[in-house]
PDB file of C-alpha atoms in Angstrom:
ATOM      1  CA  MET A   1     -27.526 -22.718  -2.988  1.00  0.00           C
ATOM      2  CA  TYR A   2     -26.763 -19.525  -1.054  1.00  0.00           C
ATOM      3  CA  LYS A   3     -29.230 -16.663  -1.430  1.00  0.00           C
ATOM      4  CA  PRO A   4     -28.319 -13.287   0.054  1.00  0.00           C
ATOM      5  CA  ASP A   5     -30.762 -12.279   2.778  1.00  0.00           C
ATOM      6  CA  ALA A   6     -32.741  -9.041   2.748  1.00  0.00           C
ATOM      7  CA  LYS A   7     -30.308  -7.355   5.127  1.00  0.00           C
ATOM      8  CA  ASN A   8     -27.318  -8.036   2.886  1.00  0.00           C
ATOM      9  CA  LEU A   9     -29.187  -6.806  -0.170  1.00  0.00           C
ATOM     10  CA  LEU A  10     -30.332  -3.656   1.614  1.00  0.00           C
ATOM     11  CA  LEU A  11     -26.821  -2.938   2.828  1.00  0.00           C
ATOM     12  CA  PHE A  12     -25.397  -3.427  -0.653  1.00  0.00           C
ATOM     13  CA  ALA A  13     -28.038  -1.090  -2.067  1.00  0.00           C
ATOM     14  CA  ILE A  14     -27.173   1.572   0.515  1.00  0.00           C
ATOM     15  CA  LEU A  15     -23.450   1.349  -0.185  1.00  0.00           C
ATOM     16  CA  THR A  16     -24.015   1.420  -3.927  1.00  0.00           C
ATOM     17  CA  GLY A  17     -26.263   4.455  -3.492  1.00  0.00           C
ATOM     18  CA  LEU A  18     -23.511   6.207  -1.577  1.00  0.00           C
ATOM     19  CA  MET A  19     -21.224   5.661  -4.528  1.00  0.00           C
ATOM     20  CA  LEU A  20     -23.532   7.826  -6.627  1.00  0.00           C
ATOM     21  CA  VAL A  21     -23.353  10.800  -4.267  1.00  0.00           C
ATOM     22  CA  LEU A  22     -19.742  10.629  -3.095  1.00  0.00           C
ATOM     23  CA  PRO A  23     -17.231  12.589  -5.195  1.00  0.00           C
ATOM     24  CA  ARG A  24     -15.341  10.558  -7.768  1.00  0.00           C
ATOM     25  CA  ARG A  25     -11.577  10.656  -7.401  1.00  0.00           C
ATOM     26  CA  GLY A  26      -8.869   9.453  -9.731  1.00  0.00           C
ATOM     27  CA  PHE A  27      -6.564   6.715  -8.513  1.00  0.00           C
ATOM     28  CA  PRO A  28      -2.982   7.688  -7.682  1.00  0.00           C
ATOM     29  CA  ALA A  29      -0.380   6.912 -10.302  1.00  0.00           C
ATOM     30  CA  ASP A  30       2.293   4.244  -9.883  1.00  0.00           C
ATOM     31  CA  PRO A  31       5.492   5.084  -7.961  1.00  0.00           C
ATOM     32  CA  VAL A  32       7.992   7.543  -9.435  1.00  0.00           C
ATOM     33  CA  VAL A  33      11.722   7.217  -8.720  1.00  0.00           C
ATOM     34  CA  ASP A  34      13.222  10.536  -7.598  1.00  0.00           C
ATOM     35  CA  THR A  35      16.839   9.429  -7.164  1.00  0.00           C
ATOM     36  CA  LEU A  36      18.881   6.250  -7.450  1.00  0.00           C
ATOM     37  CA  VAL A  37      22.513   6.866  -6.527  1.00  0.00           C
ATOM     38  CA  VAL A  38      25.544   5.333  -4.868  1.00  0.00           C
ATOM     39  CA  ARG A  39      26.350   7.131  -1.625  1.00  0.00           C
ATOM     40  CA  ASP A  40      28.919   6.092   0.982  1.00  0.00           C
ATOM     41  CA  GLY A  41      29.169   2.665  -0.582  1.00  0.00           C
ATOM     42  CA  MET A  42      25.396   2.042  -0.529  1.00  0.00           C
ATOM     43  CA  LEU A  43      22.820   1.916  -3.294  1.00  0.00           C
ATOM     44  CA  VAL A  44      20.318   4.568  -2.158  1.00  0.00           C
ATOM     45  CA  MET A  45      16.842   5.235  -3.549  1.00  0.00           C
ATOM     46  CA  SER A  46      14.094   7.826  -3.041  1.00  0.00           C
ATOM     47  CA  TYR A  47      10.634   7.584  -4.611  1.00  0.00           C
ATOM     48  CA  HIS A  48       7.119   8.903  -4.186  1.00  0.00           C
ATOM     49  CA  LEU A  49       3.485   8.234  -5.017  1.00  0.00           C
ATOM     50  CA  LYS A  50       0.713  10.718  -5.432  1.00  0.00           C
ATOM     51  CA  PRO A  51      -1.359  11.027  -2.209  1.00  0.00           C
ATOM     52  CA  VAL A  52      -3.495   7.944  -1.572  1.00  0.00           C
ATOM     53  CA  LEU A  53      -5.618   9.245   1.303  1.00  0.00           C
ATOM     54  CA  ASP A  54      -8.751  10.753  -0.196  1.00  0.00           C
ATOM     55  CA  ASP A  55     -11.711  12.159   1.760  1.00  0.00           C
ATOM     56  CA  ASN A  56     -13.475   8.788   1.899  1.00  0.00           C
ATOM     57  CA  THR A  57     -10.454   7.117   3.492  1.00  0.00           C
ATOM     58  CA  VAL A  58      -9.932   9.955   5.962  1.00  0.00           C
ATOM     59  CA  ASN A  59     -13.595   9.793   7.000  1.00  0.00           C
ATOM     60  CA  SER A  60     -13.387   6.027   7.476  1.00  0.00           C
ATOM     61  CA  LEU A  61     -10.334   6.518   9.729  1.00  0.00           C
ATOM     62  CA  LYS A  62     -12.255   8.990  11.872  1.00  0.00           C
ATOM     63  CA  ARG A  63     -15.031   6.406  12.201  1.00  0.00           C
ATOM     64  CA  GLY A  64     -12.686   3.762  13.582  1.00  0.00           C
ATOM     65  CA  ALA A  65     -11.190   2.079  10.524  1.00  0.00           C
ATOM     66  CA  ILE A  66      -7.549   1.012  10.367  1.00  0.00           C
ATOM     67  CA  THR A  67      -5.704   1.683   7.118  1.00  0.00           C
ATOM     68  CA  ARG A  68      -2.501  -0.059   6.075  1.00  0.00           C
ATOM     69  CA  LEU A  69       0.121   0.438   3.395  1.00  0.00           C
ATOM     70  CA  SER A  70       2.906  -1.995   2.610  1.00  0.00           C
ATOM     71  CA  HIS A  71       5.954  -0.867   0.617  1.00  0.00           C
ATOM     72  CA  GLN A  72       7.969  -3.710  -0.883  1.00  0.00           C
ATOM     73  CA  ILE A  73      11.243  -2.919  -2.672  1.00  0.00           C
ATOM     74  CA  GLN A  74      13.284  -5.650  -4.348  1.00  0.00           C
ATOM     75  CA  VAL A  75      16.682  -5.526  -6.020  1.00  0.00           C
ATOM     76  CA  TRP A  76      16.943  -8.092  -8.822  1.00  0.00           C
ATOM     77  CA  ARG A  77      19.891  -9.373 -10.801  1.00  0.00           C
ATOM     78  CA  ASP A  78      19.026  -9.792 -14.468  1.00  0.00           C
ATOM     79  CA  ARG A  79      20.077 -13.204 -15.808  1.00  0.00           C
ATOM     80  CA  PRO A  80      19.575 -14.802 -19.243  1.00  0.00           C
ATOM     81  CA  LEU A  81      17.075 -17.402 -18.048  1.00  0.00           C
ATOM     82  CA  ILE A  82      15.760 -16.240 -14.707  1.00  0.00           C
ATOM     83  CA  ASN A  83      16.159 -13.177 -12.506  1.00  0.00           C
ATOM     84  CA  ASN A  84      16.905 -13.575  -8.828  1.00  0.00           C
ATOM     85  CA  ILE A  85      16.318 -11.320  -5.827  1.00  0.00           C
ATOM     86  CA  VAL A  86      19.511 -10.110  -4.171  1.00  0.00           C
ATOM     87  CA  ARG A  87      17.884  -7.850  -1.568  1.00  0.00           C
ATOM     88  CA  GLU A  88      14.349  -7.179  -0.326  1.00  0.00           C
ATOM     89  CA  TYR A  89      13.036  -4.313   1.779  1.00  0.00           C
ATOM     90  CA  GLU A  90       9.643  -4.208   3.533  1.00  0.00           C
ATOM     91  CA  TYR A  91       8.181  -1.039   4.987  1.00  0.00           C
ATOM     92  CA  PRO A  92       4.725  -1.346   6.615  1.00  0.00           C
ATOM     93  CA  VAL A  93       2.656   1.712   7.573  1.00  0.00           C
ATOM     94  CA  GLN A  94      -0.488   1.628   9.724  1.00  0.00           C
ATOM     95  CA  LEU A  95      -2.919   4.516  10.160  1.00  0.00           C
ATOM     96  CA  SER A  96      -5.691   4.970  12.698  1.00  0.00           C
ATOM     97  CA  TYR A  97      -7.452   7.780  14.537  1.00  0.00           C
ATOM     98  CA  ASP A  98      -7.234   8.471  18.270  1.00  0.00           C
ATOM     99  CA  ASN A  99     -10.660   9.677  19.383  1.00  0.00           C
ATOM    100  CA  TRP A 100      -9.322  10.815  22.758  1.00  0.00           C
ATOM    101  CA  GLU A 101      -6.582  12.992  21.306  1.00  0.00           C
ATOM    102  CA  HIS A 102      -8.498  13.828  18.118  1.00  0.00           C
ATOM    103  CA  LYS A 103      -5.363  13.114  16.137  1.00  0.00           C
ATOM    104  CA  PHE A 104      -4.214  10.622  13.532  1.00  0.00           C
ATOM    105  CA  ARG A 105      -1.815   7.906  14.629  1.00  0.00           C
ATOM    106  CA  ILE A 106       0.827   6.693  12.197  1.00  0.00           C
ATOM    107  CA  GLN A 107       2.915   3.625  13.002  1.00  0.00           C
ATOM    108  CA  MET A 108       5.912   2.568  10.928  1.00  0.00           C
ATOM    109  CA  PRO A 109       9.357   1.059  11.547  1.00  0.00           C
ATOM    110  CA  GLY A 110      11.095   3.212  14.158  1.00  0.00           C
ATOM    111  CA  GLU A 111       8.228   5.663  14.557  1.00  0.00           C
ATOM    112  CA  ASP A 112       4.874   5.845  16.340  1.00  0.00           C
ATOM    113  CA  ARG A 113       3.386   9.333  16.451  1.00  0.00           C
ATOM    114  CA  LEU A 114       0.170  11.304  16.789  1.00  0.00           C
ATOM    115  CA  THR A 115      -0.488  14.303  14.577  1.00  0.00           C
ATOM    116  CA  SER A 116      -3.437  16.443  13.559  1.00  0.00           C
ATOM    117  CA  ASN A 117      -1.646  17.451  10.355  1.00  0.00           C
ATOM    118  CA  LEU A 118      -3.132  15.370   7.566  1.00  0.00           C
ATOM    119  CA  GLU A 119      -0.482  16.515   5.103  1.00  0.00           C
ATOM    120  CA  THR A 120       2.197  15.013   7.348  1.00  0.00           C
ATOM    121  CA  ILE A 121       0.356  11.688   7.254  1.00  0.00           C
ATOM    122  CA  ARG A 122       0.076  11.793   3.457  1.00  0.00           C
ATOM    123  CA  LYS A 123       3.797  12.462   3.048  1.00  0.00           C
ATOM    124  CA  LYS A 124       4.777   9.718   5.470  1.00  0.00           C
ATOM    125  CA  CYS A 125       2.669   7.245   3.500  1.00  0.00           C
ATOM    126  CA  THR A 126       3.866   8.113   0.015  1.00  0.00           C
ATOM    127  CA  GLN A 127       7.323   9.725   0.133  1.00  0.00           C
ATOM    128  CA  MET A 128      10.130   7.252   0.749  1.00  0.00           C
ATOM    129  CA  GLN A 129      13.409   9.092   1.207  1.00  0.00           C
ATOM    130  CA  GLU A 130      17.032   7.907   1.182  1.00  0.00           C
ATOM    131  CA  ILE A 131      16.372   4.173   1.456  1.00  0.00           C
ATOM    132  CA  GLU A 132      19.658   2.293   1.761  1.00  0.00           C
ATOM    133  CA  LEU A 133      19.064  -0.825  -0.314  1.00  0.00           C
ATOM    134  CA  ILE A 134      22.334  -2.746  -0.537  1.00  0.00           C
ATOM    135  CA  PRO A 135      26.112  -2.195  -0.307  1.00  0.00           C
ATOM    136  CA  VAL A 136      27.511  -1.871  -3.817  1.00  0.00           C
ATOM    137  CA  ASN A 137      30.273  -4.308  -2.809  1.00  0.00           C
ATOM    138  CA  ASP A 138      27.525  -6.962  -2.746  1.00  0.00           C
ATOM    139  CA  LEU A 139      26.753  -6.275  -6.417  1.00  0.00           C
ATOM    140  CA  GLU A 140      28.811  -8.033  -9.077  1.00  0.00           C
ATOM    141  CA  PRO A 141      30.854  -5.890 -11.480  1.00  0.00           C
ATOM    142  CA  ASP A 142      29.238  -5.508 -14.925  1.00  0.00           C
ATOM    143  CA  ALA A 143      26.160  -7.481 -13.853  1.00  0.00           C
ATOM    144  CA  GLN A 144      22.789  -5.995 -14.734  1.00  0.00           C
ATOM    145  CA  TYR A 145      20.254  -5.173 -12.042  1.00  0.00           C
ATOM    146  CA  CYS A 146      16.780  -3.669 -11.738  1.00  0.00           C
ATOM    147  CA  ILE A 147      14.551  -2.596  -8.864  1.00  0.00           C
ATOM    148  CA  THR A 148      10.859  -3.303  -8.413  1.00  0.00           C
ATOM    149  CA  ILE A 149       8.536  -1.344  -6.142  1.00  0.00           C
ATOM    150  CA  ARG A 150       5.157  -2.667  -5.068  1.00  0.00           C
ATOM    151  CA  VAL A 151       2.892  -0.671  -2.759  1.00  0.00           C
ATOM    152  CA  LYS A 152      -0.276  -2.282  -1.455  1.00  0.00           C
ATOM    153  CA  PHE A 153      -2.838   0.162  -0.061  1.00  0.00           C
ATOM    154  CA  ALA A 154      -5.658  -1.244   2.068  1.00  0.00           C
ATOM    155  CA  PRO A 155      -8.038   1.612   3.100  1.00  0.00           C
ATOM    156  CA  LEU A 156      -9.854  -0.911   5.289  1.00  0.00           C
ATOM    157  CA  SER A 157      -7.508  -3.436   6.880  1.00  0.00           C
ATOM    158  CA  VAL A 158      -8.548  -7.070   7.221  1.00  0.00           C
ATOM    159  CA  ASP A 159      -9.511  -6.693  10.878  1.00  0.00           C
ATOM    160  CA  THR A 160     -11.609  -3.602  10.128  1.00  0.00           C
ATOM    161  CA  TYR A 161     -13.271  -5.381   7.197  1.00  0.00           C
ATOM    162  CA  ASP A 162     -14.062  -8.419   9.354  1.00  0.00           C
ATOM    163  CA  ALA A 163     -15.459  -6.189  12.103  1.00  0.00           C
ATOM    164  CA  ILE A 164     -17.804  -4.509   9.631  1.00  0.00           C
ATOM    165  CA  ARG A 165     -18.920  -7.847   8.247  1.00  0.00           C
ATOM    166  CA  GLY A 166     -19.485  -9.019  11.810  1.00  0.00           C
ATOM    167  CA  VAL A 167     -22.423  -6.629  12.069  1.00  0.00           C
ATOM    168  CA  LEU A 168     -24.355  -9.036   9.876  1.00  0.00           C
ATOM    169  CA  PRO A 169     -25.705 -11.951  11.936  1.00  0.00           C
ATOM    170  CA  GLU A 170     -25.259 -15.500  10.723  1.00  0.00           C
ATOM    171  CA  SER A 171     -28.287 -17.147  12.208  1.00  0.00           C
ATOM    172  CA  ASN A 172     -28.113 -20.524  10.496  1.00  0.00           C
ATOM    173  CA  GLU A 173     -25.797 -22.981   8.792  1.00  0.00           C
ATOM    174  CA  SER A 174     -26.781 -21.917   5.280  1.00  0.00           C
ATOM    175  CA  GLN A 175     -25.679 -18.343   6.046  1.00  0.00           C
ATOM    176  CA  ARG A 176     -22.350 -19.623   7.338  1.00  0.00           C
ATOM    177  CA  ARG A 177     -21.894 -21.628   4.152  1.00  0.00           C
ATOM    178  CA  GLY A 178     -22.684 -18.495   2.177  1.00  0.00           C
ATOM    179  CA  ALA A 179     -20.243 -16.267   4.076  1.00  0.00           C
ATOM    180  CA  GLY A 180     -17.999 -16.120   1.023  1.00  0.00           C
ATOM    181  CA  HIS A 181     -20.865 -14.709  -1.021  1.00  0.00           C
ATOM    182  CA  SER A 182     -21.593 -12.128   1.684  1.00  0.00           C
ATOM    183  CA  GLY A 183     -17.904 -11.198   1.711  1.00  0.00           C
ATOM    184  CA  SER A 184     -17.881 -10.746  -2.038  1.00  0.00           C
ATOM    185  CA  ILE A 185     -20.901  -8.423  -1.771  1.00  0.00           C
ATOM    186  CA  TRP A 186     -19.026  -6.343   0.791  1.00  0.00           C
ATOM    187  CA  GLN A 187     -15.851  -6.284  -1.277  1.00  0.00           C
ATOM    188  CA  THR A 188     -17.729  -5.226  -4.400  1.00  0.00           C
ATOM    189  CA  ALA A 189     -19.448  -2.428  -2.489  1.00  0.00           C
ATOM    190  CA  LEU A 190     -16.156  -1.246  -0.979  1.00  0.00           C
ATOM    191  CA  ASN A 191     -14.536  -1.239  -4.412  1.00  0.00           C
ATOM    192  CA  LEU A 192     -17.387   0.872  -5.757  1.00  0.00           C
ATOM    193  CA  LEU A 193     -16.903   3.315  -2.878  1.00  0.00           C
ATOM    194  CA  GLY A 194     -13.176   3.547  -3.537  1.00  0.00           C
ATOM    195  CA  LEU A 195     -12.339   1.733  -0.273  1.00  0.00           C
ATOM    196  CA  GLY A 196     -11.132  -1.520  -1.831  1.00  0.00           C
ATOM    197  CA  ASP A 197      -7.484  -2.596  -1.840  1.00  0.00           C
ATOM    198  CA  LYS A 198      -5.212  -1.062  -4.475  1.00  0.00           C
ATOM    199  CA  THR A 199      -1.721  -1.975  -5.611  1.00  0.00           C
ATOM    200  CA  PHE A 200       0.787   0.332  -7.316  1.00  0.00           C
ATOM    201  CA  SER A 201       3.976  -0.956  -8.892  1.00  0.00           C
ATOM    202  CA  LEU A 202       7.086   0.042 -10.813  1.00  0.00           C
ATOM    203  CA  LYS A 203      10.052  -1.699 -12.411  1.00  0.00           C
ATOM    204  CA  THR A 204      13.134   0.364 -13.197  1.00  0.00           C
ATOM    205  CA  ASP A 205      15.205  -0.019 -16.328  1.00  0.00           C
ATOM    206  CA  ASN A 206      18.194  -2.338 -16.033  1.00  0.00           C
ATOM    207  CA  PHE A 207      21.387  -0.732 -14.756  1.00  0.00           C
ATOM    208  CA  ARG A 208      24.930  -1.596 -13.722  1.00  0.00           C
ATOM    209  CA  ILE A 209      27.391  -0.074 -11.263  1.00  0.00           C
ATOM    210  CA  THR A 210      30.392   1.374 -13.090  1.00  0.00           C
ATOM    211  CA  SER A 211      33.999   1.193 -11.873  1.00  0.00           C
ATOM    212  CA  ASP A 212      33.697   4.742 -10.481  1.00  0.00           C
ATOM    213  CA  ARG A 213      30.518   3.698  -8.625  1.00  0.00           C
ATOM    214  CA  ALA A 214      27.999   5.502 -10.760  1.00  0.00           C
ATOM    215  CA  ILE A 215      24.635   4.210 -12.014  1.00  0.00           C
ATOM    216  CA  GLU A 216      24.691   3.350 -15.723  1.00  0.00           C
ATOM    217  CA  TYR A 217      21.340   2.465 -17.284  1.00  0.00           C
ATOM    218  CA  ILE A 218      21.246  -0.176 -20.014  1.00  0.00           C
ATOM    219  CA  ASP A 219      19.493   0.842 -23.239  1.00  0.00           C
TER     220      ASP A 219
END
């Protein structure tokens, strides 16, 4: 049976103690749709989240952490027995800090930039503008559709998490067998500190595309 060693227990105690002195912050709300329209023959959406980068996350970036967000948008056709996906859109965002330039680096599809403006980073992470989802000609007349949004926010990416865990030596076979327990201790501590993974989601009401190419929501 795995028993956490003194180092693991001490580390957990330190992290838990930090939780008591760090400021408590509310979690961002789920996504909010700003617009859903038909423009130039395309179904186009804009949405936003409240800022997800709090002081703890920003400080972890400056200390070498890598933060990732993944936006997943799906267009579904509503059917009597089972819905099916007609289009899916993935938008990954990666954040890090360049210690040479003393600037934040943000990497996303079609863009890789350095900036010292934290507000720019926050907007890039949480404000999705004018996303072209699907040509309306690919949608069936009078069929009902909905859109789901799922945003996964990982303040500490998997590689950063593994690097932190790697500080703890595994000196014998029993420790290696207990690595899952050590990982759960870390994950619990990170959750308490507000650095655990979070997921935000939204499902729109059902809608159809009218003959004049407008959005009509179904009551």
